[in-house]
Each structure stands twice: as structure tokens, then as C-alpha cells.
């Protein structure tokens, strides 16, 4: 995209019918570090790459809990993301107060999109420079939405945004047909693998990624670093028989899920060979 | 002096009144609390410009000034939105003080398939049983049924709010819908907020419904007290029907047993509540939807021996 005479104002159309400022805002999303989301019928997993400015600093918070049943991962201008998260939290809590019932995520996403659209039609505002992956539950099950700075929103089975997200998207496209019926753990593993795809060969460690889960009967929460490290270890050493057995599950999962995890690991082993390690 | 028109009279009668006296006179005459003031409040600017323009003539003819002031204020349009309370005891109140046309009890209970609700069709105007075909139960959306006792006009206002609520909910068209719990919570907020403004909606509301197999029955009072229970009643029903329900209600009542129980309560209310009329409807709501029955009358029995020759024990009384 090159500079042109129609890109100074968000309220100026180009002759081709484009709003360049809005498109530039979407470029800002691509500059942020990657965020990935995927969903099954009952769970949604968000994962993101956390890069810290330097070894001395802590990394930026990219995943926000909006309500017990909704969470959001952002990519782009973190400050804009923080402000929008606050708006979402406020909407959720107001709805809960009036109706004593959780705000359906589909409605929250539309309100968010309408808010973003306002900024594309006022000369004294600028579009929000952040893309949001909104994960939530409502009456019809688990949902994953992507909210653009342009004011558009889309529902996805799986999606990735931010820098080098194309690598993750390629992996997700290959696997998404299985996601609807995946177990919770398989979903998390797929998310971690997708995150690793964006790292371009860098080792995946729990210190550089964050994972959050929401599901039926499970409130939205960010998994702690130890759990994430264990999960990373589990799938990276998959193929050795004692690998999955050595994986202690701190979450209170029933035995059936652990067994499912074992068979899925063995099932994932041949897939591991198929998935490209370097993109 | 007697001319009603607002134009100045050309004939002046000179009166030596000092300007100070004249101006205080004018101020008193134009103040809102002076006698013969109607509910019209003169706009401030017109009041004072009026004084300035007529101060000249005050010195000449104070009586015509009085006349002019009253004419001017009655001609001035009422402006401003100050509440009438500020005017004092003779002002009209814009807050609800008493109910006028009221409905009596509503009784409801949970049964096997959903909720059963009964209400008679009477609306009283004080002690007169004025209207006898008032539907005091209405369906709300797909999942809820609302019954109300108390001021009927406030009930109609609530239906209007709920209409709008359900309309916006339907417009989302996204597979989500407001269930009875959400409607009940919304009504609680509305009732409580109105009560906080000292302008209540004078109703006791019963909200019942079924959504996704879950039965819900709750009540909201005019001051915002709300709760959920297996059986509720409003008004006189609280005193006459609830004891019966407490004794005889149990889980998984069949439809017939539920109706019989409700009719028992309504019959007691018919005998003992002076604002009850013998024309009632029973409504049921299940997962499938709402059905409100046609109005019918309960059979009553007055053949008690004590009612024959009631004065047999005390000749001469009536």
C-alpha cells in the first residue's frame, strides 16, 4: 500500500471506493504479535504470542476476560484493545444486572462492531487499531468472532491474526474439520501447535505464549504458565510411549478425558509428521 | 379601566404614587403566589419586561396595571418544565399517588408441564365493580406470561415497555431470546427504579414461563420486592390463597389437579374478596406456548342453612 492523496482523512473516499485510513488501521493489526482462536461445539481456546520489549520488562497483556462466558484476544494497538475490553466488560455487566443472565456473545460482538464503525465515519475520530478475537458462549453453543477496525465482524471455526499469522492459518485450515468434535485438550494442543507455527523455528516456551479457555461448564480463564508448559512438553515429545502418561493434569478432568488425550496424542503423531515444521 | 384588551388606555388618571411603591407593587402583582394566580406560570422574562414597560403607566393608573397584569399572565403560554410541586398545595401532582382502576388478585402455580395462572376479569373503580371484561394476563414473547393486579393503566404501560423489549429482542434474530428469568429481572429493575423516583407503577406482577424445560415463576411488587417460588399470589390472594397452596401444592401436579387447585383458591377469593367478580380466566404456559382460556364462571354454593332465615335467632334484626 502506498501513500496517496485520499488517505489523509478517514472520511475521504478514494475513487476506487476505498477508505484508506480504515485499511491502514487494519495494517496496524498485522503488526501486532499473533493471536489465535479455535472452537469446538462446546469450548473455545484463545492463544497468543507474548513478546516482551526487553528481557527486563514483562510482556503485554493480550488476553482479557470480559465475563465468565466471554474472553477476548487482541492484536495491534494494545491500548485500543484495553479500552475496548473495558467497554465490553461494562456492557456485559450492565446486561447481567438488568436481566440476571449472561449477554449473548453474538450481541456483544455486534455492539462492538457498531462502535468501531462510528470511528470510520467521524472526521474527528480515528479507527481503532486493534483486531479482536472474541470467544464466548451463548444459547446456541460456543462461538469465535473476529472484530475488525473497519467495523466488520465474522464468525470463525478457527482464525489467527497478527504478524506471521498466515503460518498458523495454514495449519488451522488443514485441521479445522476436526475441531467441531474435538475434546477440550485436543483443542488446546491444536492452539499451541498453531502458535508454534507463527514462531518460525523459535522454541515454544510457556513464557512466550498465553492460553485461555472457555467452555460449557467452564468459566473463561487463562491457563497458568506451569499448565501450559506441561502441555507443550506433552505434545513436543509425542511419539514416545511414556510421554502422554507422564503428563500430569492439574485440572480436575475425568479419567475418560485423559484416555482421550492419550489416544489423541498417538493420533496426532502421524499428523505431526505431516504438518510442516518450518514455513 | 374595564377594557379587556391589552392596549394602553389613552385616558390617564394621574395619581401621585412614588416610583418605589410602584415598583414593589408591580413585583408583588407579578409574583406567582399572588391571589387569582391560576396554574399558569408566567415566563420570567416576560414578567419583568412587562414591569418595565408599564412602570410608566403605573404612576398614572395603578388599577389598570392590575388589570393588565392579570390579562398578560393569562395570555402568557406556560413554559418551562419545573415540576408543579414547587407551586405549593394547590398544584397538580405528576406522580402516582393512588390507584384508580384496579384489578384484584392473581394466583399462579408450577405444575408438571409449566405454569398455571388464574385471574378474574374485574377492574374496580374504588368500591364499584366497574369493568368486567379486563384481561389481566398477557403473554410476553415466546416464553413468558405476565399477570397483574393493581392499577390497570400502569399494567398497560408495562405491557407497552415489554412490547418494545421483546421487539428489540426479536429484531436481533440470532437464536437467543429473553426467557422468563430475564423478563422478571427487567421488570424488577423497572419497578424498583420507579419506586425510587416516588412514582411507582402501582402493580403486583406475576411472571411465569418455561424455557428449555426450565419452569420459572416469580413475583414483583410495586416497590420492587421480587422473588421466585413454586406458587405465588397477589393482593388478597396472599392472605386467602397462599395458605391453601402451601397445604395442597406438590411437585408435578397434573394439569387437571392444578386447575382444580387454582379454582379452589379463586372460589375462596370470590366468596371473600369484595372486588372479585365471577368471571375468570385460567392461563397455562408450557414449552409449546401460552394458552389463555375463555372466560368462565365458577359454581358457587349459597345453600347453607345459616343463610335461610338469618334472623331466626334475633327477631327484628336484618
XYZ file of C-alpha atoms in Angstrom:
597
model
C 0.000 0.000 0.000
C 1.460 3.309 -0.982
C 0.683 6.804 0.138
C -1.858 8.604 -1.974
C -3.906 11.768 -1.922
C -7.016 10.096 -0.494
C -5.529 8.700 2.665
C -5.298 11.708 4.954
C -8.830 11.575 6.289
C -10.918 8.664 7.377
C -13.889 10.445 5.843
C -12.382 10.674 2.372
C -13.308 8.049 -0.176
C -10.843 7.105 -2.890
C -12.089 6.983 -6.463
C -11.936 3.209 -6.246
C -14.360 3.275 -3.322
C -11.849 2.599 -0.561
C -11.311 4.228 2.812
C -7.553 4.139 3.111
C -7.388 5.148 6.759
C -9.509 2.164 7.658
C -7.270 -0.089 5.618
C -4.204 1.367 7.299
C -5.825 0.619 10.645
C -6.134 -2.987 9.554
C -2.421 -2.923 8.734
C -1.789 -1.990 12.350
C -3.418 -5.247 13.376
C -0.945 -7.139 11.212
C 1.932 -5.508 13.087
C 0.867 -6.882 16.436
C 2.075 -10.258 17.640
C -0.019 -13.248 16.738
C -3.294 -14.249 18.362
C -5.094 -17.473 17.520
C -8.548 -18.754 18.289
C -10.308 -22.031 17.636
C -13.553 -23.576 18.753
C -15.371 -26.829 19.091
C -19.078 -27.251 19.772
C -18.534 -26.765 23.491
C -15.205 -24.993 24.011
C -13.239 -22.093 22.593
C -9.487 -21.694 23.029
C -7.521 -18.473 22.596
C -3.751 -18.484 22.397
C -1.307 -15.709 21.710
C 2.360 -14.984 21.406
C 3.633 -12.636 24.057
C 6.690 -10.715 23.145
C 8.280 -8.569 25.782
C 10.107 -5.386 24.786
C 13.253 -6.465 26.528
C 14.340 -9.151 28.943
C 13.804 -6.716 31.761
C 10.173 -5.921 31.010
C 7.079 -8.023 31.381
C 5.087 -8.847 28.330
C 1.926 -7.061 27.243
C -1.397 -8.463 28.250
C -3.202 -9.637 25.142
C -5.981 -11.803 26.518
C -8.732 -10.218 28.579
C -11.554 -11.821 30.463
C -14.729 -9.952 29.647
C -17.189 -12.066 31.617
C -17.428 -15.612 32.862
C -18.552 -16.709 29.455
C -16.641 -14.295 27.165
C -12.974 -13.551 26.639
C -11.035 -11.648 24.023
C -7.561 -11.825 22.494
C -6.204 -8.732 20.766
C -3.581 -7.916 18.162
C -2.471 -4.443 17.260
C -2.547 -1.307 19.392
C -2.780 -2.763 22.865
C -4.096 0.460 24.333
C -7.068 0.456 21.971
C -7.621 -3.170 22.886
C -7.630 -2.392 26.563
C -10.187 0.363 26.132
C -12.454 -1.866 24.052
C -12.157 -4.637 26.633
C -13.332 -2.221 29.258
C -16.307 -1.315 27.086
C -17.132 -4.981 26.614
C -16.888 -5.688 30.321
C -19.157 -2.775 31.027
C -21.757 -3.953 28.526
C -21.695 -7.469 29.927
C -22.075 -6.397 33.494
C -24.893 -3.983 32.711
C -26.791 -6.687 30.867
C -26.215 -9.118 33.718
C -27.543 -6.598 36.184
C -30.723 -5.878 34.264
C -31.517 -9.381 33.059
C -29.621 -11.583 35.547
C -28.426 -13.523 32.556
C -25.202 -13.566 30.520
C -25.045 -11.310 27.470
C -25.057 -13.500 24.352
C -21.658 -13.108 22.703
C -23.226 -12.564 19.269
C -24.935 -9.420 20.510
C -21.820 -8.083 22.230
C -19.874 -8.513 19.018
C -22.440 -6.501 17.060
C -22.304 -3.704 19.622
C -18.516 -3.724 19.371
C -18.670 -3.622 15.589
C -21.110 -0.703 15.679
C -18.735 1.121 17.988
C -15.874 0.547 15.574
C -17.974 1.725 12.642
C -18.603 5.065 14.312
C -14.883 5.741 14.197
C -14.863 5.219 10.457
C -17.457 7.882 9.852
C -16.371 10.824 12.004
C -13.759 13.251 10.842
C -12.560 13.899 14.367
C -12.011 10.229 15.228
C -9.663 7.537 14.041
C -10.443 3.844 13.673
C -9.413 1.543 16.495
C -6.102 -0.049 15.567
C -6.805 -3.407 17.093
C -8.272 -6.685 15.907
C -10.221 -8.680 18.466
C -10.804 -12.391 18.604
C -13.886 -12.707 20.781
C -14.522 -16.135 22.280
C -17.767 -16.813 24.062
C -20.785 -18.938 24.777
C -24.433 -18.317 24.220
C -27.618 -20.329 23.880
C -26.554 -21.843 20.588
C -23.175 -23.048 21.811
C -19.578 -21.883 21.563
C -18.626 -19.048 19.207
C -15.489 -17.363 17.937
C -15.720 -13.982 16.266
C -13.177 -11.665 14.718
C -13.825 -7.906 15.017
C -12.023 -5.657 12.532
C -11.126 -1.990 12.860
C -13.385 -1.489 9.858
C -16.469 -2.349 11.915
C -16.930 -5.740 10.298
C -17.215 -8.904 12.256
C -17.068 -12.502 11.145
C -17.674 -15.785 12.836
C -14.968 -18.389 12.574
C -14.303 -22.009 13.350
C -10.662 -21.029 13.774
C -8.695 -17.908 12.980
C -5.339 -16.228 13.506
C -4.417 -12.533 13.424
C -1.240 -10.542 13.859
C 2.248 -10.976 12.482
C 3.093 -14.304 10.818
C -0.482 -15.409 11.362
C -0.556 -16.868 7.856
C 1.526 -19.802 9.029
C -0.946 -20.525 11.788
C -3.880 -20.118 9.408
C -2.366 -22.672 7.053
C -2.119 -25.158 9.891
C -5.645 -24.402 11.055
C -7.079 -24.750 7.572
C -5.648 -28.205 7.387
C -7.127 -29.276 10.703
C -10.311 -27.275 11.188
C -12.681 -30.025 10.024
C -11.871 -31.936 13.216
C -12.333 -29.031 15.566
C -16.112 -29.188 15.989
C -15.928 -32.524 17.792
C -12.529 -32.099 19.428
C -12.108 -32.540 23.105
C -11.005 -29.595 25.171
C -7.443 -30.839 25.461
C -7.097 -31.536 21.772
C -8.289 -28.055 21.062
C -5.617 -26.602 23.353
C -2.960 -28.737 21.731
C -4.009 -27.574 18.293
C -3.856 -23.985 19.513
C -0.331 -24.465 20.837
C 0.804 -26.059 17.602
C -0.682 -23.151 15.678
C 1.207 -20.735 17.932
C 4.406 -22.631 17.285
C 3.814 -22.258 13.543
C 3.981 -18.500 13.896
C 7.270 -18.630 15.752
C 9.278 -19.649 12.684
C 11.523 -22.168 14.325
C 11.888 -20.434 17.666
C 11.297 -22.829 20.565
C 7.830 -22.685 22.026
C 8.013 -21.986 25.747
C 5.216 -21.093 28.156
C 6.974 -17.797 28.878
C 6.242 -16.515 25.394
C 2.710 -17.714 24.945
C -0.584 -17.374 26.792
C -3.528 -19.744 26.503
C -7.100 -19.192 27.664
C -10.131 -21.468 27.570
C -13.882 -21.026 27.880
C -16.444 -23.779 27.611
C -19.762 -25.184 28.667
C -19.444 -25.554 32.422
C -16.047 -23.857 32.406
C -15.686 -20.148 33.018
C -13.266 -18.165 30.900
C -9.832 -18.316 32.444
C -6.207 -18.014 31.408
C -4.211 -21.176 31.955
C -1.261 -20.711 34.271
C 2.270 -20.996 32.964
C 3.007 -24.379 34.517
C -0.014 -25.986 32.921
C 0.906 -24.517 29.584
C 4.487 -25.759 29.894
C 3.262 -29.237 30.692
C 1.006 -29.210 27.677
C 3.854 -28.006 25.483
C 6.094 -30.736 26.809
C 3.392 -33.301 26.229
C 2.988 -32.703 22.535
C 6.558 -31.864 21.736
C 7.757 -35.217 22.960
C 4.802 -37.060 21.470
C 5.719 -40.336 19.799
C 7.466 -41.697 22.933
C 5.042 -44.029 24.707
C 5.641 -42.618 28.186
C 5.148 -39.075 27.019
C 1.398 -38.761 27.381
C 1.354 -40.901 30.538
C 3.904 -38.609 32.185
C 1.667 -35.615 31.620
C 0.046 -34.703 34.965
C -3.234 -32.895 34.535
C -3.760 -30.388 37.333
C -7.272 -29.501 36.127
C -9.941 -31.837 37.549
C -10.519 -33.770 34.339
C -12.326 -37.108 34.408
C -10.264 -40.182 33.511
C -12.067 -40.531 30.206
C -10.609 -37.225 29.059
C -7.074 -38.322 29.984
C -7.543 -41.504 27.982
C -8.919 -39.498 25.119
C -5.852 -37.303 25.387
C -3.621 -40.370 25.146
C -5.300 -41.710 22.039
C -5.371 -38.260 20.521
C -1.626 -37.888 21.121
C -0.966 -41.097 19.278
C -3.393 -39.923 16.629
C -1.575 -36.610 16.452
C 1.796 -38.316 15.979
C 1.234 -39.201 12.315
C -0.215 -35.706 11.836
C 2.936 -34.239 13.332
C 4.901 -35.808 10.566
C 2.553 -34.234 8.019
C 2.463 -30.696 9.441
C 5.339 -28.599 8.142
C 7.754 -27.569 10.853
C 9.136 -24.601 9.011
C 7.226 -22.157 6.894
C -60.275 50.573 33.219
C -62.713 47.817 32.395
C -61.440 47.169 28.867
C -60.193 43.646 28.405
C -57.821 44.464 25.569
C -54.110 44.692 26.211
C -53.616 48.035 24.516
C -52.960 51.131 26.674
C -55.857 53.328 27.506
C -55.390 56.804 26.174
C -57.120 58.328 29.114
C -54.736 58.627 32.019
C -55.749 59.411 35.518
C -52.793 60.995 37.188
C -52.014 59.588 40.580
C -49.061 60.774 42.628
C -47.527 57.385 43.538
C -43.813 57.233 44.297
C -41.822 55.043 41.899
C -40.558 52.817 44.735
C -44.025 51.985 45.838
C -44.987 51.470 42.257
C -42.193 49.011 41.588
C -42.853 46.980 44.724
C -46.485 46.962 43.742
C -45.604 45.674 40.323
C -43.335 42.985 41.756
C -45.986 41.715 44.140
C -48.610 41.714 41.451
C -46.445 39.746 39.061
C -45.267 37.170 41.600
C -46.608 33.693 41.235
C -48.030 33.444 44.712
C -50.417 36.331 44.487
C -54.128 35.699 44.527
C -56.077 34.898 41.387
C -52.989 33.222 40.004
C -54.003 30.217 38.020
C -51.653 27.307 37.422
C -50.140 29.268 34.598
C -46.645 30.335 35.416
C -45.606 33.459 33.590
C -42.246 33.256 31.921
C -39.672 35.219 33.842
C -38.515 37.454 31.043
C -41.985 38.498 30.032
C -42.845 39.243 33.664
C -40.040 41.731 34.128
C -40.228 43.352 30.722
C -43.866 43.752 31.493
C -42.979 45.687 34.621
C -40.552 47.922 32.757
C -42.958 48.753 30.008
C -45.804 49.542 32.317
C -43.924 51.261 35.118
C -44.565 54.467 33.294
C -48.283 53.939 33.335
C -48.214 52.726 36.926
C -47.766 56.243 38.140
C -50.851 57.263 36.261
C -53.188 54.402 36.752
C -52.329 51.595 39.139
C -55.699 49.932 38.703
C -55.224 49.471 35.017
C -51.883 47.897 35.825
C -53.527 45.244 37.945
C -55.927 44.541 35.169
C -53.155 44.462 32.571
C -51.016 42.115 34.671
C -53.743 39.570 35.114
C -54.590 39.729 31.403
C -50.929 39.368 30.493
C -50.352 36.365 32.683
C -53.406 34.572 31.466
C -52.264 35.206 27.914
C -48.732 34.019 28.555
C -48.076 30.450 27.497
C -46.844 28.128 30.191
C -43.191 27.434 29.577
C -40.578 25.515 31.431
C -40.706 22.038 32.833
C -40.465 22.768 36.532
C -42.478 20.264 38.475
C -45.759 21.524 39.705
C -44.769 20.643 43.278
C -42.926 23.917 43.657
C -46.137 25.855 43.444
C -47.460 24.608 46.744
C -50.519 22.714 47.934
C -52.914 23.712 45.179
C -50.673 22.353 42.385
C -51.321 19.107 40.487
C -49.062 16.171 41.150
C -47.473 14.364 38.282
C -46.571 11.384 40.449
C -48.706 8.377 41.137
C -50.390 8.881 44.489
C -53.299 6.448 44.461
C -54.511 3.771 42.132
C -57.832 4.393 40.417
C -58.927 1.397 38.355
C -57.602 -1.712 39.993
C -57.607 -5.412 39.412
C -57.668 -7.829 42.298
C -55.678 -10.988 42.982
C -53.695 -13.146 40.583
C -52.826 -16.700 41.657
C -50.259 -18.910 39.949
C -48.530 -22.220 40.497
C -45.993 -24.510 38.851
C -47.275 -27.805 37.597
C -45.837 -30.744 35.701
C -45.579 -29.130 32.268
C -45.222 -25.480 33.165
C -47.129 -22.723 34.916
C -50.835 -22.238 35.564
C -52.123 -18.769 36.332
C -55.625 -17.553 37.179
C -57.088 -14.066 37.384
C -60.595 -12.764 37.264
C -61.676 -10.247 34.701
C -62.791 -7.496 37.014
C -61.449 -3.990 37.379
C -62.848 -1.901 40.199
C -63.139 1.845 40.353
C -62.832 2.278 44.073
C -65.624 0.185 45.517
C -67.550 -0.051 42.234
C -67.031 -3.205 40.200
C -66.822 -1.110 37.082
C -65.284 -3.200 34.323
C -65.923 -6.879 33.985
C -64.020 -7.938 30.885
C -60.483 -6.875 31.605
C -57.781 -9.366 30.605
C -55.236 -9.178 33.366
C -52.927 -11.838 31.957
C -50.928 -11.426 28.790
C -48.290 -13.479 27.040
C -44.846 -11.926 26.663
C -42.634 -13.160 23.863
C -42.483 -16.897 23.338
C -41.645 -17.976 26.827
C -43.455 -15.855 29.389
C -46.856 -14.993 30.821
C -47.497 -11.850 32.853
C -50.387 -11.369 35.250
C -51.011 -8.121 37.094
C -53.106 -6.803 39.920
C -53.373 -3.154 40.859
C -53.714 -0.154 38.609
C -54.785 -1.290 35.149
C -53.370 1.733 33.333
C -49.951 1.017 34.825
C -50.284 -2.590 33.682
C -50.944 -1.345 30.166
C -47.872 0.856 30.417
C -45.793 -2.149 31.479
C -47.123 -4.130 28.522
C -46.000 -1.289 26.297
C -42.455 -1.416 27.734
C -42.364 -5.177 27.377
C -43.625 -4.958 23.795
C -40.660 -2.805 22.964
C -38.277 -5.086 24.840
C -39.498 -8.186 23.029
C -39.482 -6.364 19.709
C -35.811 -5.444 20.034
C -35.050 -8.952 21.201
C -36.756 -10.407 18.137
C -35.019 -7.966 15.827
C -31.651 -9.487 16.758
C -32.926 -12.654 15.088
C -29.914 -14.555 16.356
C -31.270 -17.624 18.076
C -31.145 -16.021 21.502
C -34.316 -14.937 23.220
C -35.323 -13.396 26.517
C -36.686 -16.039 28.842
C -38.936 -15.596 31.872
C -35.981 -15.067 34.201
C -34.696 -12.198 32.089
C -38.140 -10.601 31.789
C -38.661 -10.929 35.528
C -35.312 -9.311 36.233
C -36.068 -6.485 33.801
C -39.428 -5.834 35.436
C -37.816 -5.788 38.864
C -35.414 -3.102 37.662
C -38.249 -1.048 36.191
C -40.446 -1.294 39.285
C -37.636 -0.542 41.663
C -36.445 2.446 39.676
C -39.920 3.924 39.541
C -40.279 3.433 43.267
C -37.029 5.269 43.828
C -38.439 8.240 41.957
C -41.503 8.163 44.227
C -43.607 7.487 41.162
C -44.417 3.795 41.288
C -46.216 1.639 38.810
C -48.966 0.535 41.118
C -48.967 -3.162 40.322
C -48.114 -6.528 41.731
C -46.869 -8.588 38.838
C -46.714 -12.339 38.444
C -44.310 -13.585 35.801
C -44.315 -17.234 34.799
C -42.756 -19.130 31.960
C -40.912 -22.133 30.640
C -37.698 -22.063 28.674
C -35.556 -25.010 27.682
C -37.510 -27.219 30.031
C -36.896 -24.918 32.995
C -40.057 -23.690 34.717
C -39.929 -20.239 36.262
C -42.466 -18.420 38.428
C -41.781 -15.115 40.122
C -43.413 -12.021 41.501
C -42.544 -8.316 41.592
C -44.307 -5.838 43.814
C -44.780 -2.113 43.235
C -41.818 -1.308 45.441
C -39.526 -3.719 43.655
C -39.652 -6.651 46.050
C -39.123 -9.714 43.906
C -38.827 -13.403 44.485
C -39.280 -16.755 42.853
C -41.404 -19.548 44.216
C -43.444 -22.604 43.324
C -46.699 -20.764 43.870
C -47.425 -17.058 44.170
C -50.426 -14.830 44.679
C -51.016 -11.097 44.763
C -53.303 -8.881 46.753
C -55.943 -10.747 48.714
C -54.625 -13.947 47.260
C -51.645 -13.610 49.566
C -53.912 -13.989 52.544
C -56.565 -16.345 51.251
C -54.951 -18.422 48.523
C -51.407 -18.984 49.727
C -52.371 -20.980 52.812
C -54.335 -23.326 50.575
C -51.419 -23.576 48.168
C -48.957 -24.220 50.942
C -51.028 -27.139 52.137
C -52.034 -28.671 48.855
C -49.364 -27.855 46.303
C -46.856 -30.537 45.416
C -44.353 -31.149 42.650
C -45.592 -32.468 39.342
C -49.225 -31.608 39.673
C -51.169 -32.754 36.659
C -52.965 -30.153 34.587
C -56.365 -31.153 35.967
C -55.169 -31.098 39.572
C -53.521 -27.750 39.027
C -56.679 -26.256 37.610
C -58.743 -27.725 40.451
C -56.377 -26.227 42.991
C -56.457 -22.830 41.318
C -60.241 -22.912 41.118
C -60.390 -23.729 44.798
C -58.308 -20.644 45.555
C -60.327 -18.479 43.201
C -63.581 -19.654 44.730
C -62.453 -18.645 48.204
C -61.430 -15.277 46.811
C -64.785 -14.934 45.092
C -66.603 -15.542 48.366
C -64.440 -13.340 50.495
C -62.819 -10.607 48.343
C -65.283 -7.818 47.659
C -63.501 -6.765 44.471
C -63.673 -10.213 42.892
C -66.086 -10.923 40.049
C -67.292 -14.328 38.987
C -65.694 -14.303 35.579
C -62.210 -15.674 35.392
C -59.603 -16.935 33.002
C -57.016 -19.583 33.569
C -53.799 -19.383 31.575
C -51.240 -22.052 31.060
C -47.742 -21.778 29.693
C -45.652 -24.741 28.678
C -42.675 -25.272 26.423
C -45.091 -25.199 23.483
C -46.515 -21.795 24.289
C -49.239 -19.849 26.034
C -52.953 -20.657 26.169
C -55.390 -18.345 27.905
C -58.796 -19.901 28.428
C -62.093 -18.320 27.532
C -63.731 -16.529 30.450
C -65.965 -18.705 32.589
C -67.731 -18.574 35.915
C -67.182 -20.698 38.979
C -70.051 -22.575 40.520
C -70.879 -21.197 43.905
C -72.982 -22.590 46.670
C -75.093 -20.424 48.878
C -77.470 -23.064 50.234
C -76.118 -23.021 53.736
C -78.777 -23.391 56.350
C -77.441 -20.387 58.190
C -78.372 -18.284 55.181
C -82.049 -19.350 55.365
C -83.885 -17.261 57.860
C -80.770 -15.493 59.000
C -82.642 -13.532 61.632
C -84.244 -16.532 63.276
C -82.090 -16.122 66.331
C -82.634 -12.398 66.651
C -86.097 -11.279 65.682
C -86.252 -7.807 64.300
C -82.709 -7.599 63.014
C -81.773 -7.868 59.402
